[in-house]
Amino acid sequence: MPIASQAQRRPPIRGPGRLLPALTGVALLLACGLPGVPARAGETDAPYPEYQVKAAFLYNFTRYVEWPPEAPGSAGPGIVLGVLGKDPFQGAVEDVIRDRRVEGRPLSWKRFEDPPRPGECHVLFIGSAEHARLNKALEKLKTMPILTVGESEAFGRAGGIAWFRLEGNRVRFVINLDAARRAGL
């Protein structure tokens, strides 16, 4: 069932085990406009560059995911969004999260050469450039309370939690509920 049709039938619910309903709110927010992604002057129908849209999704994921209270870093001073390996965003995430807070907590962006340890990162993007080490990274992260986000269906089959897919000029996302539950999100 498409995410949008679920959102029309019930409002997002926050809480452990409620990742998909909560993320329907993300889909609705993004359908109404991309907070943090400035419109380009004189271009009303032009699509946003792909990684600006993905950066907005990453920010909005932090607004709807609840991490287990006992997880390292869940009650820390800030929320860390990260990327494993090469950073394809070219500053887009920093632009989106600049001066923003989620539940009073500041957001930051960090690049990791190796998969982060518990408490070092809340949302980790693993781009297609990391395909060679994807399975090993996801195996290490699969039970950690880190929202893993990738760019392909293969990412989901390997145990990633959320992944982007392109439909024409639109960026969509898919959620692997089993992987989210394993991570305690």
mmCIF file with all atom_site columns, C-alpha atoms in Angstrom:
data_model
loop_
_atom_site.group_PDB
_atom_site.id
_atom_site.type_symbol
_atom_site.label_atom_id
_atom_site.label_alt_id
_atom_site.label_comp_id
_atom_site.label_asym_id
_atom_site.label_entity_id
_atom_site.label_seq_id
_atom_site.pdbx_PDB_ins_code
_atom_site.Cartn_x
_atom_site.Cartn_y
_atom_site.Cartn_z
_atom_site.occupancy
_atom_site.B_iso_or_equiv
_atom_site.pdbx_formal_charge
_atom_site.auth_seq_id
_atom_site.auth_comp_id
_atom_site.auth_asym_id
_atom_site.auth_atom_id
_atom_site.pdbx_PDB_model_num
ATOM 1   C CA . MET A 1 1   ? 0.000  0.000  0.000   1.00 0.00 ? 1   MET A CA 1
ATOM 2   C CA . PRO A 1 2   ? 1.476  3.406  -0.883  1.00 0.00 ? 2   PRO A CA 1
ATOM 3   C CA . ILE A 1 3   ? 2.568  5.549  2.043   1.00 0.00 ? 3   ILE A CA 1
ATOM 4   C CA . ALA A 1 4   ? 0.394  8.496  0.987   1.00 0.00 ? 4   ALA A CA 1
ATOM 5   C CA . SER A 1 5   ? -2.799 6.461  1.140   1.00 0.00 ? 5   SER A CA 1
ATOM 6   C CA . GLN A 1 6   ? -1.926 5.264  4.651   1.00 0.00 ? 6   GLN A CA 1
ATOM 7   C CA . ALA A 1 7   ? -1.369 8.851  5.738   1.00 0.00 ? 7   ALA A CA 1
ATOM 8   C CA . GLN A 1 8   ? -4.832 9.799  4.521   1.00 0.00 ? 8   GLN A CA 1
ATOM 9   C CA . ARG A 1 9   ? -6.448 7.108  6.666   1.00 0.00 ? 9   ARG A CA 1
ATOM 10  C CA . ARG A 1 10  ? -4.638 7.712  9.943   1.00 0.00 ? 10  ARG A CA 1
ATOM 11  C CA . PRO A 1 11  ? -2.416 10.404 11.439  1.00 0.00 ? 11  PRO A CA 1
ATOM 12  C CA . PRO A 1 12  ? 1.249  9.762  12.237  1.00 0.00 ? 12  PRO A CA 1
ATOM 13  C CA . ILE A 1 13  ? 1.803  8.071  15.597  1.00 0.00 ? 13  ILE A CA 1
ATOM 14  C CA . ARG A 1 14  ? 5.016  8.501  17.530  1.00 0.00 ? 14  ARG A CA 1
ATOM 15  C CA . GLY A 1 15  ? 6.531  5.830  19.669  1.00 0.00 ? 15  GLY A CA 1
ATOM 16  C CA . PRO A 1 16  ? 8.612  2.684  19.527  1.00 0.00 ? 16  PRO A CA 1
ATOM 17  C CA . GLY A 1 17  ? 7.559  0.361  16.732  1.00 0.00 ? 17  GLY A CA 1
ATOM 18  C CA . ARG A 1 18  ? 5.702  3.153  14.935  1.00 0.00 ? 18  ARG A CA 1
ATOM 19  C CA . LEU A 1 19  ? 8.314  4.208  12.389  1.00 0.00 ? 19  LEU A CA 1
ATOM 20  C CA . LEU A 1 20  ? 6.207  3.777  9.242   1.00 0.00 ? 20  LEU A CA 1
ATOM 21  C CA . PRO A 1 21  ? 3.159  5.745  10.473  1.00 0.00 ? 21  PRO A CA 1
ATOM 22  C CA . ALA A 1 22  ? 5.457  8.475  11.748  1.00 0.00 ? 22  ALA A CA 1
ATOM 23  C CA . LEU A 1 23  ? 7.312  8.689  8.460   1.00 0.00 ? 23  LEU A CA 1
ATOM 24  C CA . THR A 1 24  ? 4.036  9.175  6.623   1.00 0.00 ? 24  THR A CA 1
ATOM 25  C CA . GLY A 1 25  ? 4.122  12.598 8.227   1.00 0.00 ? 25  GLY A CA 1
ATOM 26  C CA . VAL A 1 26  ? 7.522  13.150 6.619   1.00 0.00 ? 26  VAL A CA 1
ATOM 27  C CA . ALA A 1 27  ? 6.023  12.277 3.237   1.00 0.00 ? 27  ALA A CA 1
ATOM 28  C CA . LEU A 1 28  ? 3.177  14.721 3.775   1.00 0.00 ? 28  LEU A CA 1
ATOM 29  C CA . LEU A 1 29  ? 5.525  17.500 4.894   1.00 0.00 ? 29  LEU A CA 1
ATOM 30  C CA . LEU A 1 30  ? 7.683  17.006 1.857   1.00 0.00 ? 30  LEU A CA 1
ATOM 31  C CA . ALA A 1 31  ? 4.662  16.893 -0.435  1.00 0.00 ? 31  ALA A CA 1
ATOM 32  C CA . CYS A 1 32  ? 3.626  20.294 0.920   1.00 0.00 ? 32  CYS A CA 1
ATOM 33  C CA . GLY A 1 33  ? 7.087  21.796 0.627   1.00 0.00 ? 33  GLY A CA 1
ATOM 34  C CA . LEU A 1 34  ? 10.657 21.086 1.560   1.00 0.00 ? 34  LEU A CA 1
ATOM 35  C CA . PRO A 1 35  ? 11.541 22.876 4.783   1.00 0.00 ? 35  PRO A CA 1
ATOM 36  C CA . GLY A 1 36  ? 15.124 23.999 4.729   1.00 0.00 ? 36  GLY A CA 1
ATOM 37  C CA . VAL A 1 37  ? 15.509 23.742 0.958   1.00 0.00 ? 37  VAL A CA 1
ATOM 38  C CA . PRO A 1 38  ? 15.308 27.215 -0.531  1.00 0.00 ? 38  PRO A CA 1
ATOM 39  C CA . ALA A 1 39  ? 13.413 27.675 -3.775  1.00 0.00 ? 39  ALA A CA 1
ATOM 40  C CA . ARG A 1 40  ? 15.483 28.860 -6.693  1.00 0.00 ? 40  ARG A CA 1
ATOM 41  C CA . ALA A 1 41  ? 14.637 32.323 -7.942  1.00 0.00 ? 41  ALA A CA 1
ATOM 42  C CA . GLY A 1 42  ? 12.563 32.295 -11.113 1.00 0.00 ? 42  GLY A CA 1
ATOM 43  C CA . GLU A 1 43  ? 12.085 28.526 -11.141 1.00 0.00 ? 43  GLU A CA 1
ATOM 44  C CA . THR A 1 44  ? 8.675  27.493 -9.906  1.00 0.00 ? 44  THR A CA 1
ATOM 45  C CA . ASP A 1 45  ? 8.337  24.068 -11.537 1.00 0.00 ? 45  ASP A CA 1
ATOM 46  C CA . ALA A 1 46  ? 11.991 23.070 -11.687 1.00 0.00 ? 46  ALA A CA 1
ATOM 47  C CA . PRO A 1 47  ? 12.893 20.014 -9.601  1.00 0.00 ? 47  PRO A CA 1
ATOM 48  C CA . TYR A 1 48  ? 15.216 20.392 -6.647  1.00 0.00 ? 48  TYR A CA 1
ATOM 49  C CA . PRO A 1 49  ? 18.622 18.815 -7.090  1.00 0.00 ? 49  PRO A CA 1
ATOM 50  C CA . GLU A 1 50  ? 18.458 15.201 -5.900  1.00 0.00 ? 50  GLU A CA 1
ATOM 51  C CA . TYR A 1 51  ? 20.771 15.537 -2.899  1.00 0.00 ? 51  TYR A CA 1
ATOM 52  C CA . GLN A 1 52  ? 19.042 18.682 -1.621  1.00 0.00 ? 52  GLN A CA 1
ATOM 53  C CA . VAL A 1 53  ? 15.812 16.677 -1.498  1.00 0.00 ? 53  VAL A CA 1
ATOM 54  C CA . LYS A 1 54  ? 17.569 13.741 0.172   1.00 0.00 ? 54  LYS A CA 1
ATOM 55  C CA . ALA A 1 55  ? 19.079 16.149 2.728   1.00 0.00 ? 55  ALA A CA 1
ATOM 56  C CA . ALA A 1 56  ? 15.587 17.452 3.555   1.00 0.00 ? 56  ALA A CA 1
ATOM 57  C CA . PHE A 1 57  ? 14.383 13.870 4.016   1.00 0.00 ? 57  PHE A CA 1
ATOM 58  C CA . LEU A 1 58  ? 17.276 13.127 6.394   1.00 0.00 ? 58  LEU A CA 1
ATOM 59  C CA . TYR A 1 59  ? 16.378 16.173 8.481   1.00 0.00 ? 59  TYR A CA 1
ATOM 60  C CA . ASN A 1 60  ? 12.700 15.254 8.544   1.00 0.00 ? 60  ASN A CA 1
ATOM 61  C CA . PHE A 1 61  ? 13.472 11.667 9.536   1.00 0.00 ? 61  PHE A CA 1
ATOM 62  C CA . THR A 1 62  ? 14.978 13.044 12.778  1.00 0.00 ? 62  THR A CA 1
ATOM 63  C CA . ARG A 1 63  ? 11.671 14.726 13.554  1.00 0.00 ? 63  ARG A CA 1
ATOM 64  C CA . TYR A 1 64  ? 9.663  11.500 13.386  1.00 0.00 ? 64  TYR A CA 1
ATOM 65  C CA . VAL A 1 65  ? 11.915 8.725  14.652  1.00 0.00 ? 65  VAL A CA 1
ATOM 66  C CA . GLU A 1 66  ? 12.152 7.916  18.342  1.00 0.00 ? 66  GLU A CA 1
ATOM 67  C CA . TRP A 1 67  ? 15.293 6.274  19.590  1.00 0.00 ? 67  TRP A CA 1
ATOM 68  C CA . PRO A 1 68  ? 15.083 3.925  22.593  1.00 0.00 ? 68  PRO A CA 1
ATOM 69  C CA . PRO A 1 69  ? 15.597 5.947  25.790  1.00 0.00 ? 69  PRO A CA 1
ATOM 70  C CA . GLU A 1 70  ? 18.263 3.497  26.979  1.00 0.00 ? 70  GLU A CA 1
ATOM 71  C CA . ALA A 1 71  ? 20.279 3.781  23.727  1.00 0.00 ? 71  ALA A CA 1
ATOM 72  C CA . PRO A 1 72  ? 23.668 5.514  23.952  1.00 0.00 ? 72  PRO A CA 1
ATOM 73  C CA . GLY A 1 73  ? 23.302 9.105  22.783  1.00 0.00 ? 73  GLY A CA 1
ATOM 74  C CA . SER A 1 74  ? 19.483 9.073  22.772  1.00 0.00 ? 74  SER A CA 1
ATOM 75  C CA . ALA A 1 75  ? 19.281 11.650 25.535  1.00 0.00 ? 75  ALA A CA 1
ATOM 76  C CA . GLY A 1 76  ? 22.527 13.408 24.632  1.00 0.00 ? 76  GLY A CA 1
ATOM 77  C CA . PRO A 1 77  ? 22.841 17.081 23.857  1.00 0.00 ? 77  PRO A CA 1
ATOM 78  C CA . GLY A 1 78  ? 22.494 16.766 20.077  1.00 0.00 ? 78  GLY A CA 1
ATOM 79  C CA . ILE A 1 79  ? 21.384 14.636 17.161  1.00 0.00 ? 79  ILE A CA 1
ATOM 80  C CA . VAL A 1 80  ? 24.094 13.540 14.764  1.00 0.00 ? 80  VAL A CA 1
ATOM 81  C CA . LEU A 1 81  ? 23.390 12.869 11.108  1.00 0.00 ? 81  LEU A CA 1
ATOM 82  C CA . GLY A 1 82  ? 26.246 11.188 9.316   1.00 0.00 ? 82  GLY A CA 1
ATOM 83  C CA . VAL A 1 83  ? 27.510 9.744  6.092   1.00 0.00 ? 83  VAL A CA 1
ATOM 84  C CA . LEU A 1 84  ? 29.671 6.669  5.721   1.00 0.00 ? 84  LEU A CA 1
ATOM 85  C CA . GLY A 1 85  ? 32.573 7.264  3.334   1.00 0.00 ? 85  GLY A CA 1
ATOM 86  C CA . LYS A 1 86  ? 32.220 9.702  0.453   1.00 0.00 ? 86  LYS A CA 1
ATOM 87  C CA . ASP A 1 87  ? 29.820 12.613 1.058   1.00 0.00 ? 87  ASP A CA 1
ATOM 88  C CA . PRO A 1 88  ? 27.656 13.193 -2.046  1.00 0.00 ? 88  PRO A CA 1
ATOM 89  C CA . PHE A 1 89  ? 25.660 16.032 -0.431  1.00 0.00 ? 89  PHE A CA 1
ATOM 90  C CA . GLN A 1 90  ? 28.198 18.819 -1.071  1.00 0.00 ? 90  GLN A CA 1
ATOM 91  C CA . GLY A 1 91  ? 26.989 20.887 1.888   1.00 0.00 ? 91  GLY A CA 1
ATOM 92  C CA . ALA A 1 92  ? 23.239 20.315 1.355   1.00 0.00 ? 92  ALA A CA 1
ATOM 93  C CA . VAL A 1 93  ? 22.718 18.619 4.734   1.00 0.00 ? 93  VAL A CA 1
ATOM 94  C CA . GLU A 1 94  ? 24.582 21.375 6.566   1.00 0.00 ? 94  GLU A CA 1
ATOM 95  C CA . ASP A 1 95  ? 22.391 23.951 4.799   1.00 0.00 ? 95  ASP A CA 1
ATOM 96  C CA . VAL A 1 96  ? 19.184 22.141 5.736   1.00 0.00 ? 96  VAL A CA 1
ATOM 97  C CA . ILE A 1 97  ? 20.032 21.563 9.419   1.00 0.00 ? 97  ILE A CA 1
ATOM 98  C CA . ARG A 1 98  ? 21.747 24.901 10.101  1.00 0.00 ? 98  ARG A CA 1
ATOM 99  C CA . ASP A 1 99  ? 20.231 26.538 13.202  1.00 0.00 ? 99  ASP A CA 1
ATOM 100 C CA . ARG A 1 100 ? 17.557 23.835 13.492  1.00 0.00 ? 100 ARG A CA 1
ATOM 101 C CA . ARG A 1 101 ? 16.666 21.821 16.554  1.00 0.00 ? 101 ARG A CA 1
ATOM 102 C CA . VAL A 1 102 ? 14.611 18.686 17.051  1.00 0.00 ? 102 VAL A CA 1
ATOM 103 C CA . GLU A 1 103 ? 12.904 18.486 20.432  1.00 0.00 ? 103 GLU A CA 1
ATOM 104 C CA . GLY A 1 104 ? 15.287 21.189 21.648  1.00 0.00 ? 104 GLY A CA 1
ATOM 105 C CA . ARG A 1 105 ? 18.386 19.326 20.500  1.00 0.00 ? 105 ARG A CA 1
ATOM 106 C CA . PRO A 1 106 ? 20.792 20.832 17.937  1.00 0.00 ? 106 PRO A CA 1
ATOM 107 C CA . LEU A 1 107 ? 21.639 18.890 14.786  1.00 0.00 ? 107 LEU A CA 1
ATOM 108 C CA . SER A 1 108 ? 25.093 18.238 13.396  1.00 0.00 ? 108 SER A CA 1
ATOM 109 C CA . TRP A 1 109 ? 26.573 16.495 10.331  1.00 0.00 ? 109 TRP A CA 1
ATOM 110 C CA . LYS A 1 110 ? 29.595 14.212 10.469  1.00 0.00 ? 110 LYS A CA 1
ATOM 111 C CA . ARG A 1 111 ? 31.485 12.020 8.013   1.00 0.00 ? 111 ARG A CA 1
ATOM 112 C CA . PHE A 1 112 ? 32.567 8.537  9.144   1.00 0.00 ? 112 PHE A CA 1
ATOM 113 C CA . GLU A 1 113 ? 35.272 6.407  7.526   1.00 0.00 ? 113 GLU A CA 1
ATOM 114 C CA . ASP A 1 114 ? 34.065 3.332  9.434   1.00 0.00 ? 114 ASP A CA 1
ATOM 115 C CA . PRO A 1 115 ? 30.591 2.484  10.754  1.00 0.00 ? 115 PRO A CA 1
ATOM 116 C CA . PRO A 1 116 ? 29.929 4.547  13.888  1.00 0.00 ? 116 PRO A CA 1
ATOM 117 C CA . ARG A 1 117 ? 29.725 3.072  17.364  1.00 0.00 ? 117 ARG A CA 1
ATOM 118 C CA . PRO A 1 118 ? 26.514 3.325  19.401  1.00 0.00 ? 118 PRO A CA 1
ATOM 119 C CA . GLY A 1 119 ? 25.930 6.906  20.509  1.00 0.00 ? 119 GLY A CA 1
ATOM 120 C CA . GLU A 1 120 ? 28.111 8.484  17.794  1.00 0.00 ? 120 GLU A CA 1
ATOM 121 C CA . CYS A 1 121 ? 25.363 8.848  15.193  1.00 0.00 ? 121 CYS A CA 1
ATOM 122 C CA . HIS A 1 122 ? 21.560 8.782  15.011  1.00 0.00 ? 122 HIS A CA 1
ATOM 123 C CA . VAL A 1 123 ? 20.964 8.780  11.241  1.00 0.00 ? 123 VAL A CA 1
ATOM 124 C CA . LEU A 1 124 ? 23.600 7.321  8.925   1.00 0.00 ? 124 LEU A CA 1
ATOM 125 C CA . PHE A 1 125 ? 23.485 7.728  5.149   1.00 0.00 ? 125 PHE A CA 1
ATOM 126 C CA . ILE A 1 126 ? 25.358 5.082  3.171   1.00 0.00 ? 126 ILE A CA 1
ATOM 127 C CA . GLY A 1 127 ? 25.558 6.163  -0.454  1.00 0.00 ? 127 GLY A CA 1
ATOM 128 C CA . SER A 1 128 ? 25.930 4.099  -3.573  1.00 0.00 ? 128 SER A CA 1
ATOM 129 C CA . ALA A 1 129 ? 29.681 4.842  -3.627  1.00 0.00 ? 129 ALA A CA 1
ATOM 130 C CA . GLU A 1 130 ? 29.987 2.535  -0.597  1.00 0.00 ? 130 GLU A CA 1
ATOM 131 C CA . HIS A 1 131 ? 28.475 -0.473 -2.378  1.00 0.00 ? 131 HIS A CA 1
ATOM 132 C CA . ALA A 1 132 ? 31.595 -2.617 -1.878  1.00 0.00 ? 132 ALA A CA 1
ATOM 133 C CA . ARG A 1 133 ? 31.404 -2.429 1.912   1.00 0.00 ? 133 ARG A CA 1
ATOM 134 C CA . LEU A 1 134 ? 27.642 -2.124 2.299   1.00 0.00 ? 134 LEU A CA 1
ATOM 135 C CA . ASN A 1 135 ? 26.923 -5.642 3.574   1.00 0.00 ? 135 ASN A CA 1
ATOM 136 C CA . LYS A 1 136 ? 29.715 -5.541 6.153   1.00 0.00 ? 136 LYS A CA 1
ATOM 137 C CA . ALA A 1 137 ? 28.649 -2.096 7.419   1.00 0.00 ? 137 ALA A CA 1
ATOM 138 C CA . LEU A 1 138 ? 24.965 -3.030 7.693   1.00 0.00 ? 138 LEU A CA 1
ATOM 139 C CA . GLU A 1 139 ? 25.810 -6.290 9.452   1.00 0.00 ? 139 GLU A CA 1
ATOM 140 C CA . LYS A 1 140 ? 27.694 -4.297 12.086  1.00 0.00 ? 140 LYS A CA 1
ATOM 141 C CA . LEU A 1 141 ? 24.881 -1.720 12.440  1.00 0.00 ? 141 LEU A CA 1
ATOM 142 C CA . LYS A 1 142 ? 21.798 -3.952 12.228  1.00 0.00 ? 142 LYS A CA 1
ATOM 143 C CA . THR A 1 143 ? 20.975 -4.036 15.942  1.00 0.00 ? 143 THR A CA 1
ATOM 144 C CA . MET A 1 144 ? 22.241 -0.559 16.796  1.00 0.00 ? 144 MET A CA 1
ATOM 145 C CA . PRO A 1 145 ? 19.711 2.246  17.282  1.00 0.00 ? 145 PRO A CA 1
ATOM 146 C CA . ILE A 1 146 ? 20.917 4.055  14.159  1.00 0.00 ? 146 ILE A CA 1
ATOM 147 C CA . LEU A 1 147 ? 18.545 4.883  11.317  1.00 0.00 ? 147 LEU A CA 1
ATOM 148 C CA . THR A 1 148 ? 20.455 3.633  8.272   1.00 0.00 ? 148 THR A CA 1
ATOM 149 C CA . VAL A 1 149 ? 19.511 5.279  4.980   1.00 0.00 ? 149 VAL A CA 1
ATOM 150 C CA . GLY A 1 150 ? 20.685 4.233  1.517   1.00 0.00 ? 150 GLY A CA 1
ATOM 151 C CA . GLU A 1 151 ? 19.990 4.632  -2.165  1.00 0.00 ? 151 GLU A CA 1
ATOM 152 C CA . SER A 1 152 ? 18.849 1.311  -3.565  1.00 0.00 ? 152 SER A CA 1
ATOM 153 C CA . GLU A 1 153 ? 16.604 -1.667 -3.107  1.00 0.00 ? 153 GLU A CA 1
ATOM 154 C CA . ALA A 1 154 ? 19.775 -3.728 -2.623  1.00 0.00 ? 154 ALA A CA 1
ATOM 155 C CA . PHE A 1 155 ? 20.398 -1.585 0.468   1.00 0.00 ? 155 PHE A CA 1
ATOM 156 C CA . GLY A 1 156 ? 17.037 -2.720 1.863   1.00 0.00 ? 156 GLY A CA 1
ATOM 157 C CA . ARG A 1 157 ? 17.705 -6.371 1.015   1.00 0.00 ? 157 ARG A CA 1
ATOM 158 C CA . ALA A 1 158 ? 21.040 -6.101 2.841   1.00 0.00 ? 158 ALA A CA 1
ATOM 159 C CA . GLY A 1 159 ? 19.247 -4.951 6.012   1.00 0.00 ? 159 GLY A CA 1
ATOM 160 C CA . GLY A 1 160 ? 19.166 -1.162 5.675   1.00 0.00 ? 160 GLY A CA 1
ATOM 161 C CA . ILE A 1 161 ? 16.201 0.614  7.268   1.00 0.00 ? 161 ILE A CA 1
ATOM 162 C CA . ALA A 1 162 ? 15.246 3.281  4.720   1.00 0.00 ? 162 ALA A CA 1
ATOM 163 C CA . TRP A 1 163 ? 16.295 3.876  1.153   1.00 0.00 ? 163 TRP A CA 1
ATOM 164 C CA . PHE A 1 164 ? 15.621 6.424  -1.516  1.00 0.00 ? 164 PHE A CA 1
ATOM 165 C CA . ARG A 1 165 ? 14.377 5.645  -4.977  1.00 0.00 ? 165 ARG A CA 1
ATOM 166 C CA . LEU A 1 166 ? 13.864 7.941  -7.914  1.00 0.00 ? 166 LEU A CA 1
ATOM 167 C CA . GLU A 1 167 ? 10.552 8.021  -9.755  1.00 0.00 ? 167 GLU A CA 1
ATOM 168 C CA . GLY A 1 168 ? 11.017 10.366 -12.662 1.00 0.00 ? 168 GLY A CA 1
ATOM 169 C CA . ASN A 1 169 ? 12.195 13.639 -11.104 1.00 0.00 ? 169 ASN A CA 1
ATOM 170 C CA . ARG A 1 170 ? 10.888 12.742 -7.639  1.00 0.00 ? 170 ARG A CA 1
ATOM 171 C CA . VAL A 1 171 ? 12.739 11.259 -4.712  1.00 0.00 ? 171 VAL A CA 1
ATOM 172 C CA . ARG A 1 172 ? 10.714 8.720  -2.728  1.00 0.00 ? 172 ARG A CA 1
ATOM 173 C CA . PHE A 1 173 ? 11.646 6.548  0.218   1.00 0.00 ? 173 PHE A CA 1
ATOM 174 C CA . VAL A 1 174 ? 10.908 2.997  1.314   1.00 0.00 ? 174 VAL A CA 1
ATOM 175 C CA . ILE A 1 175 ? 11.045 1.658  4.867   1.00 0.00 ? 175 ILE A CA 1
ATOM 176 C CA . ASN A 1 176 ? 12.155 -1.826 5.926   1.00 0.00 ? 176 ASN A CA 1
ATOM 177 C CA . LEU A 1 177 ? 10.018 -2.255 9.074   1.00 0.00 ? 177 LEU A CA 1
ATOM 178 C CA . ASP A 1 178 ? 11.768 -5.469 10.139  1.00 0.00 ? 178 ASP A CA 1
ATOM 179 C CA . ALA A 1 179 ? 15.147 -3.706 10.070  1.00 0.00 ? 179 ALA A CA 1
ATOM 180 C CA . ALA A 1 180 ? 13.706 -0.725 11.993  1.00 0.00 ? 180 ALA A CA 1
ATOM 181 C CA . ARG A 1 181 ? 12.359 -3.056 14.679  1.00 0.00 ? 181 ARG A CA 1
ATOM 182 C CA . ARG A 1 182 ? 15.721 -4.862 14.977  1.00 0.00 ? 182 ARG A CA 1
ATOM 183 C CA . ALA A 1 183 ? 17.367 -1.483 15.577  1.00 0.00 ? 183 ALA A CA 1
ATOM 184 C CA . GLY A 1 184 ? 14.763 -0.561 18.207  1.00 0.00 ? 184 GLY A CA 1
ATOM 185 C CA . LEU A 1 185 ? 13.452 2.405  16.218  1.00 0.00 ? 185 LEU A CA 1
#
